[in-house]
């Protein structure tokens, strides 16, 4: 075979050299980017505000933030479950990192502090029935054993300190138990999603207790993406499925003219590992080691922990509840408390306090 011509070798060498330079600069940029490696870095700034600035400077510089799928268990918001968050019939259970929580919190804060132009189309209580939701309401809380009644109702608990009267608290369960029509077809099979929450209108409080979203329930009940005869899973979800929208319709019906009186939103007995991990990190404790009875630890706007908590599924649900409904347009979140109650293992809770 004849040797290569020097005229052909020189351009090839120049091209290879340029590619190596570009590749080396990309690797260096990724390695040196602040806050995008492990959330725990021995060389990182330990000041919370400085850490937040470091991370956000990275976010604002155009770095891609991975959209994390939120697995749902007991008391998990249905707001942030994307159609891309399942693979076959297996829900992806990826860890929510501190950086991802901050990115989610940035989205929540933007929604709350922006023009609030994304108003929910769900504002009529009758839309629940139209989308296959059945509402079982007004069960007095004192008859609900082993729930917030036990955890919150002691002399030093949040009910007493915030003057929330248990006698005026009622559990309402909205269950997606009827076949429904969505934007794809008629006669979709009921998902069996349900949102059980306690509503106390005189005290302006919602206590979220047991919430299972539509996607989770379809997969759990064997109607997932691998079903041999059903259409694609993403097309079999109700249009009205967000925790924030369903809870708003129930609250608005219960509250009547007092819709804007909402002051407290509790997320009770959180067991979702992703949210608990962010709570632990905010409190500065090891996994599942938080013990901090009411009032626990309070975080305020501007603190990095406040932002991270708003980036969890439970925080985003509350942010959407406020931001997407016109009647709450003057509301915002003024603080977040993390606290525990005792048991075999401490139960984790969140309280989002809204502005007046």
GROMACS .gro file of C-alpha atoms in nm:
model
  356
    1UNK     CA    1   0.000   0.000   0.000
    2UNK     CA    2   0.138   0.342  -0.092
    3UNK     CA    3   0.236   0.577   0.198
    4UNK     CA    4  -0.004   0.862   0.282
    5UNK     CA    5   0.063   1.195   0.124
    6UNK     CA    6   0.199   1.471   0.360
    7UNK     CA    7  -0.070   1.699   0.218
    8UNK     CA    8  -0.339   1.466   0.361
    9UNK     CA    9  -0.166   1.401   0.694
   10UNK     CA   10  -0.127   1.765   0.797
   11UNK     CA   11  -0.503   1.860   0.793
   12UNK     CA   12  -0.586   1.537   0.978
   13UNK     CA   13  -0.332   1.614   1.251
   14UNK     CA   14  -0.467   1.967   1.290
   15UNK     CA   15  -0.825   1.837   1.320
   16UNK     CA   16  -0.729   1.577   1.583
   17UNK     CA   17  -0.541   1.839   1.785
   18UNK     CA   18  -0.842   2.074   1.785
   19UNK     CA   19  -1.076   1.793   1.897
   20UNK     CA   20  -0.843   1.703   2.185
   21UNK     CA   21  -0.829   2.067   2.300
   22UNK     CA   22  -1.209   2.098   2.293
   23UNK     CA   23  -1.259   1.770   2.478
   24UNK     CA   24  -1.006   1.865   2.747
   25UNK     CA   25  -1.174   2.202   2.807
   26UNK     CA   26  -1.517   2.038   2.839
   27UNK     CA   27  -1.388   1.788   3.095
   28UNK     CA   28  -1.218   2.063   3.295
   29UNK     CA   29  -1.534   2.273   3.293
   30UNK     CA   30  -1.747   1.983   3.423
   31UNK     CA   31  -1.499   1.889   3.695
   32UNK     CA   32  -1.459   2.245   3.820
   33UNK     CA   33  -1.827   2.343   3.816
   34UNK     CA   34  -1.930   2.440   4.172
   35UNK     CA   35  -2.202   2.246   4.348
   36UNK     CA   36  -2.271   1.995   4.073
   37UNK     CA   37  -2.072   1.704   4.208
   38UNK     CA   38  -2.148   1.537   4.540
   39UNK     CA   39  -2.362   1.758   4.769
   40UNK     CA   40  -2.112   1.689   5.048
   41UNK     CA   41  -1.771   1.829   4.960
   42UNK     CA   42  -1.492   1.866   5.214
   43UNK     CA   43  -1.363   2.171   5.026
   44UNK     CA   44  -1.703   2.335   4.988
   45UNK     CA   45  -1.809   2.648   5.168
   46UNK     CA   46  -1.991   2.549   5.488
   47UNK     CA   47  -2.190   2.871   5.512
   48UNK     CA   48  -2.549   2.797   5.396
   49UNK     CA   49  -2.597   3.129   5.215
   50UNK     CA   50  -2.261   3.098   5.043
   51UNK     CA   51  -2.341   2.740   4.943
   52UNK     CA   52  -2.667   2.857   4.792
   53UNK     CA   53  -2.492   3.129   4.595
   54UNK     CA   54  -2.234   2.879   4.469
   55UNK     CA   55  -2.501   2.636   4.354
   56UNK     CA   56  -2.727   2.897   4.200
   57UNK     CA   57  -2.439   3.055   4.012
   58UNK     CA   58  -2.391   2.716   3.853
   59UNK     CA   59  -2.761   2.685   3.771
   60UNK     CA   60  -2.781   3.030   3.619
   61UNK     CA   61  -2.479   2.970   3.400
   62UNK     CA   62  -2.679   2.733   3.183
   63UNK     CA   63  -2.600   2.396   3.337
   64UNK     CA   64  -2.860   2.129   3.276
   65UNK     CA   65  -3.041   2.010   3.588
   66UNK     CA   66  -3.163   1.651   3.576
   67UNK     CA   67  -3.540   1.623   3.612
   68UNK     CA   68  -3.589   1.372   3.888
   69UNK     CA   69  -3.882   1.135   3.899
   70UNK     CA   70  -4.061   1.137   4.233
   71UNK     CA   71  -4.171   0.796   4.362
   72UNK     CA   72  -4.498   0.805   4.547
   73UNK     CA   73  -4.583   0.641   4.873
   74UNK     CA   74  -4.779   0.747   5.174
   75UNK     CA   75  -4.858   1.119   5.161
   76UNK     CA   76  -4.670   1.206   4.842
   77UNK     CA   77  -4.770   1.490   4.613
   78UNK     CA   78  -4.892   1.399   4.265
   79UNK     CA   79  -4.781   1.732   4.123
   80UNK     CA   80  -4.438   1.641   3.993
   81UNK     CA   81  -4.482   1.300   3.830
   82UNK     CA   82  -4.385   1.328   3.461
   83UNK     CA   83  -4.490   1.076   3.195
   84UNK     CA   84  -4.116   1.002   3.161
   85UNK     CA   85  -4.096   0.889   3.523
   86UNK     CA   86  -4.176   0.524   3.462
   87UNK     CA   87  -3.992   0.251   3.281
   88UNK     CA   88  -4.214  -0.039   3.191
   89UNK     CA   89  -4.409  -0.106   3.506
   90UNK     CA   90  -4.130  -0.003   3.742
   91UNK     CA   91  -4.144   0.338   3.906
   92UNK     CA   92  -3.795   0.487   3.902
   93UNK     CA   93  -3.680   0.550   4.257
   94UNK     CA   94  -3.386   0.782   4.212
   95UNK     CA   95  -3.241   0.982   4.498
   96UNK     CA   96  -3.330   1.350   4.513
   97UNK     CA   97  -2.996   1.522   4.563
   98UNK     CA   98  -2.950   1.850   4.744
   99UNK     CA   99  -2.868   2.027   4.416
  100UNK     CA  100  -3.181   1.888   4.250
  101UNK     CA  101  -3.392   1.995   4.547
  102UNK     CA  102  -3.248   2.347   4.517
  103UNK     CA  103  -3.332   2.349   4.147
  104UNK     CA  104  -3.687   2.236   4.223
  105UNK     CA  105  -3.713   2.499   4.493
  106UNK     CA  106  -3.599   2.763   4.247
  107UNK     CA  107  -3.887   2.657   4.021
  108UNK     CA  108  -4.133   2.675   4.313
  109UNK     CA  109  -4.010   3.020   4.414
  110UNK     CA  110  -4.034   3.141   4.056
  111UNK     CA  111  -4.391   3.019   4.042
  112UNK     CA  112  -4.478   3.190   4.370
  113UNK     CA  113  -4.294   3.516   4.312
  114UNK     CA  114  -4.356   3.553   3.939
  115UNK     CA  115  -4.661   3.685   3.754
  116UNK     CA  116  -4.862   3.367   3.833
  117UNK     CA  117  -4.983   3.346   3.476
  118UNK     CA  118  -5.024   2.966   3.483
  119UNK     CA  119  -5.368   2.955   3.639
  120UNK     CA  120  -5.523   2.612   3.693
  121UNK     CA  121  -5.823   2.533   3.471
  122UNK     CA  122  -5.981   2.341   3.759
  123UNK     CA  123  -6.200   2.583   3.954
  124UNK     CA  124  -6.545   2.421   3.960
  125UNK     CA  125  -6.620   2.156   4.222
  126UNK     CA  126  -6.840   1.970   3.971
  127UNK     CA  127  -6.531   1.899   3.762
  128UNK     CA  128  -6.434   1.634   4.017
  129UNK     CA  129  -6.735   1.419   3.930
  130UNK     CA  130  -6.688   1.487   3.559
  131UNK     CA  131  -6.339   1.338   3.581
  132UNK     CA  132  -6.442   1.032   3.778
  133UNK     CA  133  -6.367   1.157   4.130
  134UNK     CA  134  -6.598   1.057   4.415
  135UNK     CA  135  -6.581   1.262   4.734
  136UNK     CA  136  -6.645   1.111   5.077
  137UNK     CA  137  -6.652   1.402   5.315
  138UNK     CA  138  -6.700   1.536   5.663
  139UNK     CA  139  -6.575   1.255   5.882
  140UNK     CA  140  -6.495   1.422   6.216
  141UNK     CA  141  -6.124   1.398   6.288
  142UNK     CA  142  -6.179   1.275   6.643
  143UNK     CA  143  -6.308   0.947   6.493
  144UNK     CA  144  -5.990   0.889   6.291
  145UNK     CA  145  -5.763   0.676   6.507
  146UNK     CA  146  -5.385   0.677   6.472
  147UNK     CA  147  -5.370   0.982   6.247
  148UNK     CA  148  -5.296   1.353   6.310
  149UNK     CA  149  -5.535   1.330   6.603
  150UNK     CA  150  -5.269   1.138   6.793
  151UNK     CA  151  -4.962   1.317   6.660
  152UNK     CA  152  -5.072   1.681   6.673
  153UNK     CA  153  -5.331   1.707   6.949
  154UNK     CA  154  -5.123   1.700   7.269
  155UNK     CA  155  -5.093   1.998   7.505
  156UNK     CA  156  -4.756   2.092   7.351
  157UNK     CA  157  -4.842   1.997   6.994
  158UNK     CA  158  -4.914   2.220   6.694
  159UNK     CA  159  -5.294   2.210   6.733
  160UNK     CA  160  -5.273   2.364   7.080
  161UNK     CA  161  -5.001   2.614   6.993
  162UNK     CA  162  -5.164   2.729   6.668
  163UNK     CA  163  -5.517   2.721   6.815
  164UNK     CA  164  -5.644   2.464   6.567
  165UNK     CA  165  -5.963   2.319   6.709
  166UNK     CA  166  -5.988   1.946   6.651
  167UNK     CA  167  -6.366   1.961   6.689
  168UNK     CA  168  -6.378   2.169   6.369
  169UNK     CA  169  -6.156   1.935   6.167
  170UNK     CA  170  -6.309   1.700   5.911
  171UNK     CA  171  -6.150   1.436   5.692
  172UNK     CA  172  -6.241   1.443   5.322
  173UNK     CA  173  -6.132   1.172   5.080
  174UNK     CA  174  -6.143   1.227   4.704
  175UNK     CA  175  -6.113   0.895   4.519
  176UNK     CA  176  -6.071   0.861   4.142
  177UNK     CA  177  -6.302   0.561   4.146
  178UNK     CA  178  -6.514   0.606   3.833
  179UNK     CA  179  -6.432   0.555   3.466
  180UNK     CA  180  -6.356   0.889   3.303
  181UNK     CA  181  -6.300   1.080   2.981
  182UNK     CA  182  -5.972   1.258   2.915
  183UNK     CA  183  -5.825   1.441   2.618
  184UNK     CA  184  -5.736   1.109   2.453
  185UNK     CA  185  -6.049   0.895   2.477
  186UNK     CA  186  -6.370   0.812   2.661
  187UNK     CA  187  -6.423   0.532   2.911
  188UNK     CA  188  -6.078   0.516   3.067
  189UNK     CA  189  -6.052   0.272   3.356
  190UNK     CA  190  -6.065   0.436   3.699
  191UNK     CA  191  -5.715   0.480   3.841
  192UNK     CA  192  -5.818   0.436   4.207
  193UNK     CA  193  -5.602   0.732   4.306
  194UNK     CA  194  -5.711   0.892   4.630
  195UNK     CA  195  -5.628   1.196   4.838
  196UNK     CA  196  -5.731   1.183   5.206
  197UNK     CA  197  -5.683   1.508   5.394
  198UNK     CA  198  -5.818   1.692   5.694
  199UNK     CA  199  -5.974   2.035   5.646
  200UNK     CA  200  -6.029   2.290   5.921
  201UNK     CA  201  -6.183   2.604   5.773
  202UNK     CA  202  -6.216   2.814   6.094
  203UNK     CA  203  -5.845   2.763   6.164
  204UNK     CA  204  -5.742   2.795   5.798
  205UNK     CA  205  -5.566   2.457   5.800
  206UNK     CA  206  -5.521   2.159   5.570
  207UNK     CA  207  -5.352   1.848   5.709
  208UNK     CA  208  -5.242   1.616   5.427
  209UNK     CA  209  -5.240   1.258   5.549
  210UNK     CA  210  -5.272   0.980   5.285
  211UNK     CA  211  -5.222   1.069   4.918
  212UNK     CA  212  -5.165   0.827   4.630
  213UNK     CA  213  -5.147   0.960   4.273
  214UNK     CA  214  -5.305   0.819   3.957
  215UNK     CA  215  -4.987   0.691   3.793
  216UNK     CA  216  -4.874   0.514   4.109
  217UNK     CA  217  -5.210   0.341   4.154
  218UNK     CA  218  -5.240   0.227   3.792
  219UNK     CA  219  -4.902   0.057   3.811
  220UNK     CA  220  -4.968  -0.083   4.159
  221UNK     CA  221  -5.296  -0.238   4.040
  222UNK     CA  222  -5.146  -0.407   3.734
  223UNK     CA  223  -5.258  -0.157   3.468
  224UNK     CA  224  -4.911  -0.025   3.389
  225UNK     CA  225  -4.722   0.027   3.067
  226UNK     CA  226  -4.671  -0.346   3.010
  227UNK     CA  227  -5.041  -0.431   3.008
  228UNK     CA  228  -5.099  -0.641   2.693
  229UNK     CA  229  -5.425  -0.483   2.576
  230UNK     CA  230  -5.447  -0.128   2.715
  231UNK     CA  231  -5.332   0.190   2.535
  232UNK     CA  232  -5.008   0.368   2.637
  233UNK     CA  233  -4.997   0.442   3.008
  234UNK     CA  234  -4.945   0.817   2.968
  235UNK     CA  235  -5.275   0.845   2.778
  236UNK     CA  236  -5.478   0.673   3.050
  237UNK     CA  237  -5.438   0.937   3.321
  238UNK     CA  238  -5.716   1.179   3.418
  239UNK     CA  239  -5.668   1.540   3.313
  240UNK     CA  240  -5.759   1.638   3.668
  241UNK     CA  241  -5.500   1.449   3.872
  242UNK     CA  242  -5.276   1.692   4.060
  243UNK     CA  243  -5.287   1.685   4.438
  244UNK     CA  244  -5.290   2.065   4.440
  245UNK     CA  245  -5.593   2.089   4.211
  246UNK     CA  246  -5.801   1.822   4.383
  247UNK     CA  247  -5.721   1.959   4.729
  248UNK     CA  248  -5.803   2.311   4.613
  249UNK     CA  249  -6.148   2.210   4.483
  250UNK     CA  250  -6.229   2.036   4.811
  251UNK     CA  251  -6.096   2.327   5.019
  252UNK     CA  252  -6.291   2.583   4.813
  253UNK     CA  253  -6.611   2.381   4.858
  254UNK     CA  254  -6.556   2.346   5.233
  255UNK     CA  255  -6.447   2.707   5.285
  256UNK     CA  256  -6.705   2.888   5.070
  257UNK     CA  257  -6.645   3.261   5.100
  258UNK     CA  258  -6.346   3.194   5.327
  259UNK     CA  259  -6.132   3.040   5.050
  260UNK     CA  260  -5.854   3.293   5.101
  261UNK     CA  261  -5.829   3.218   5.475
  262UNK     CA  262  -5.589   2.927   5.419
  263UNK     CA  263  -5.298   2.972   5.662
  264UNK     CA  264  -5.144   2.633   5.742
  265UNK     CA  265  -5.067   2.329   5.524
  266UNK     CA  266  -4.928   2.029   5.711
  267UNK     CA  267  -4.769   1.729   5.542
  268UNK     CA  268  -4.823   1.459   5.802
  269UNK     CA  269  -4.620   1.140   5.853
  270UNK     CA  270  -4.387   1.168   5.554
  271UNK     CA  271  -4.222   0.838   5.462
  272UNK     CA  272  -4.111   0.922   5.108
  273UNK     CA  273  -3.736   0.866   5.124
  274UNK     CA  274  -3.650   1.152   4.887
  275UNK     CA  275  -3.830   1.414   5.097
  276UNK     CA  276  -3.700   1.269   5.424
  277UNK     CA  277  -3.347   1.285   5.288
  278UNK     CA  278  -3.380   1.656   5.217
  279UNK     CA  279  -3.533   1.712   5.563
  280UNK     CA  280  -3.239   1.530   5.723
  281UNK     CA  281  -2.989   1.736   5.522
  282UNK     CA  282  -3.167   2.061   5.614
  283UNK     CA  283  -3.154   1.963   5.982
  284UNK     CA  284  -2.790   1.854   5.959
  285UNK     CA  285  -2.850   1.498   6.079
  286UNK     CA  286  -2.779   1.150   5.941
  287UNK     CA  287  -3.045   0.954   5.752
  288UNK     CA  288  -3.361   0.892   5.958
  289UNK     CA  289  -3.199   1.040   6.269
  290UNK     CA  290  -3.407   1.356   6.308
  291UNK     CA  291  -3.570   1.394   6.649
  292UNK     CA  292  -3.707   1.744   6.692
  293UNK     CA  293  -4.050   1.776   6.851
  294UNK     CA  294  -4.283   2.064   6.781
  295UNK     CA  295  -4.206   2.337   6.680
  296UNK     CA  296  -3.897   2.166   6.545
  297UNK     CA  297  -3.676   2.372   6.316
  298UNK     CA  298  -3.809   2.671   6.125
  299UNK     CA  299  -3.669   2.796   5.794
  300UNK     CA  300  -3.746   3.133   5.635
  301UNK     CA  301  -3.736   3.267   5.278
  302UNK     CA  302  -3.382   3.340   5.170
  303UNK     CA  303  -3.237   3.044   5.357
  304UNK     CA  304  -3.097   2.765   5.144
  305UNK     CA  305  -3.285   2.500   5.345
  306UNK     CA  306  -3.616   2.678   5.282
  307UNK     CA  307  -3.553   2.660   4.908
  308UNK     CA  308  -3.454   2.294   4.917
  309UNK     CA  309  -3.770   2.197   5.106
  310UNK     CA  310  -3.979   2.375   4.843
  311UNK     CA  311  -3.803   2.156   4.587
  312UNK     CA  312  -3.936   1.830   4.733
  313UNK     CA  313  -4.257   1.672   4.605
  314UNK     CA  314  -4.433   1.777   4.925
  315UNK     CA  315  -4.311   2.136   4.897
  316UNK     CA  316  -4.393   2.168   4.528
  317UNK     CA  317  -4.748   2.051   4.589
  318UNK     CA  318  -4.801   2.336   4.835
  319UNK     CA  319  -4.637   2.588   4.600
  320UNK     CA  320  -4.869   2.483   4.315
  321UNK     CA  321  -5.169   2.496   4.547
  322UNK     CA  322  -5.098   2.862   4.621
  323UNK     CA  323  -4.961   2.982   4.289
  324UNK     CA  324  -5.215   2.824   4.053
  325UNK     CA  325  -5.537   2.951   4.211
  326UNK     CA  326  -5.644   3.312   4.180
  327UNK     CA  327  -5.818   3.326   4.516
  328UNK     CA  328  -5.478   3.278   4.683
  329UNK     CA  329  -5.294   3.530   4.460
  330UNK     CA  330  -5.200   3.745   4.762
  331UNK     CA  331  -5.058   3.448   4.953
  332UNK     CA  332  -4.703   3.322   4.976
  333UNK     CA  333  -4.507   3.086   5.203
  334UNK     CA  334  -4.359   3.269   5.500
  335UNK     CA  335  -4.193   2.972   5.674
  336UNK     CA  336  -4.142   2.596   5.675
  337UNK     CA  337  -4.115   2.393   5.997
  338UNK     CA  338  -3.970   2.043   6.008
  339UNK     CA  339  -4.057   1.843   6.319
  340UNK     CA  340  -4.111   1.492   6.445
  341UNK     CA  341  -4.337   1.299   6.678
  342UNK     CA  342  -4.233   0.990   6.865
  343UNK     CA  343  -4.316   0.630   6.793
  344UNK     CA  344  -4.116   0.318   6.721
  345UNK     CA  345  -3.929   0.553   6.492
  346UNK     CA  346  -3.986   0.927   6.481
  347UNK     CA  347  -4.249   1.038   6.228
  348UNK     CA  348  -4.148   1.326   6.002
  349UNK     CA  349  -4.379   1.622   5.940
  350UNK     CA  350  -4.370   1.952   5.751
  351UNK     CA  351  -4.569   2.267   5.819
  352UNK     CA  352  -4.595   2.537   5.552
  353UNK     CA  353  -4.719   2.862   5.706
  354UNK     CA  354  -4.872   3.106   5.457
  355UNK     CA  355  -4.878   3.484   5.471
  356UNK     CA  356  -5.200   3.653   5.584
   0.00000   0.00000   0.00000
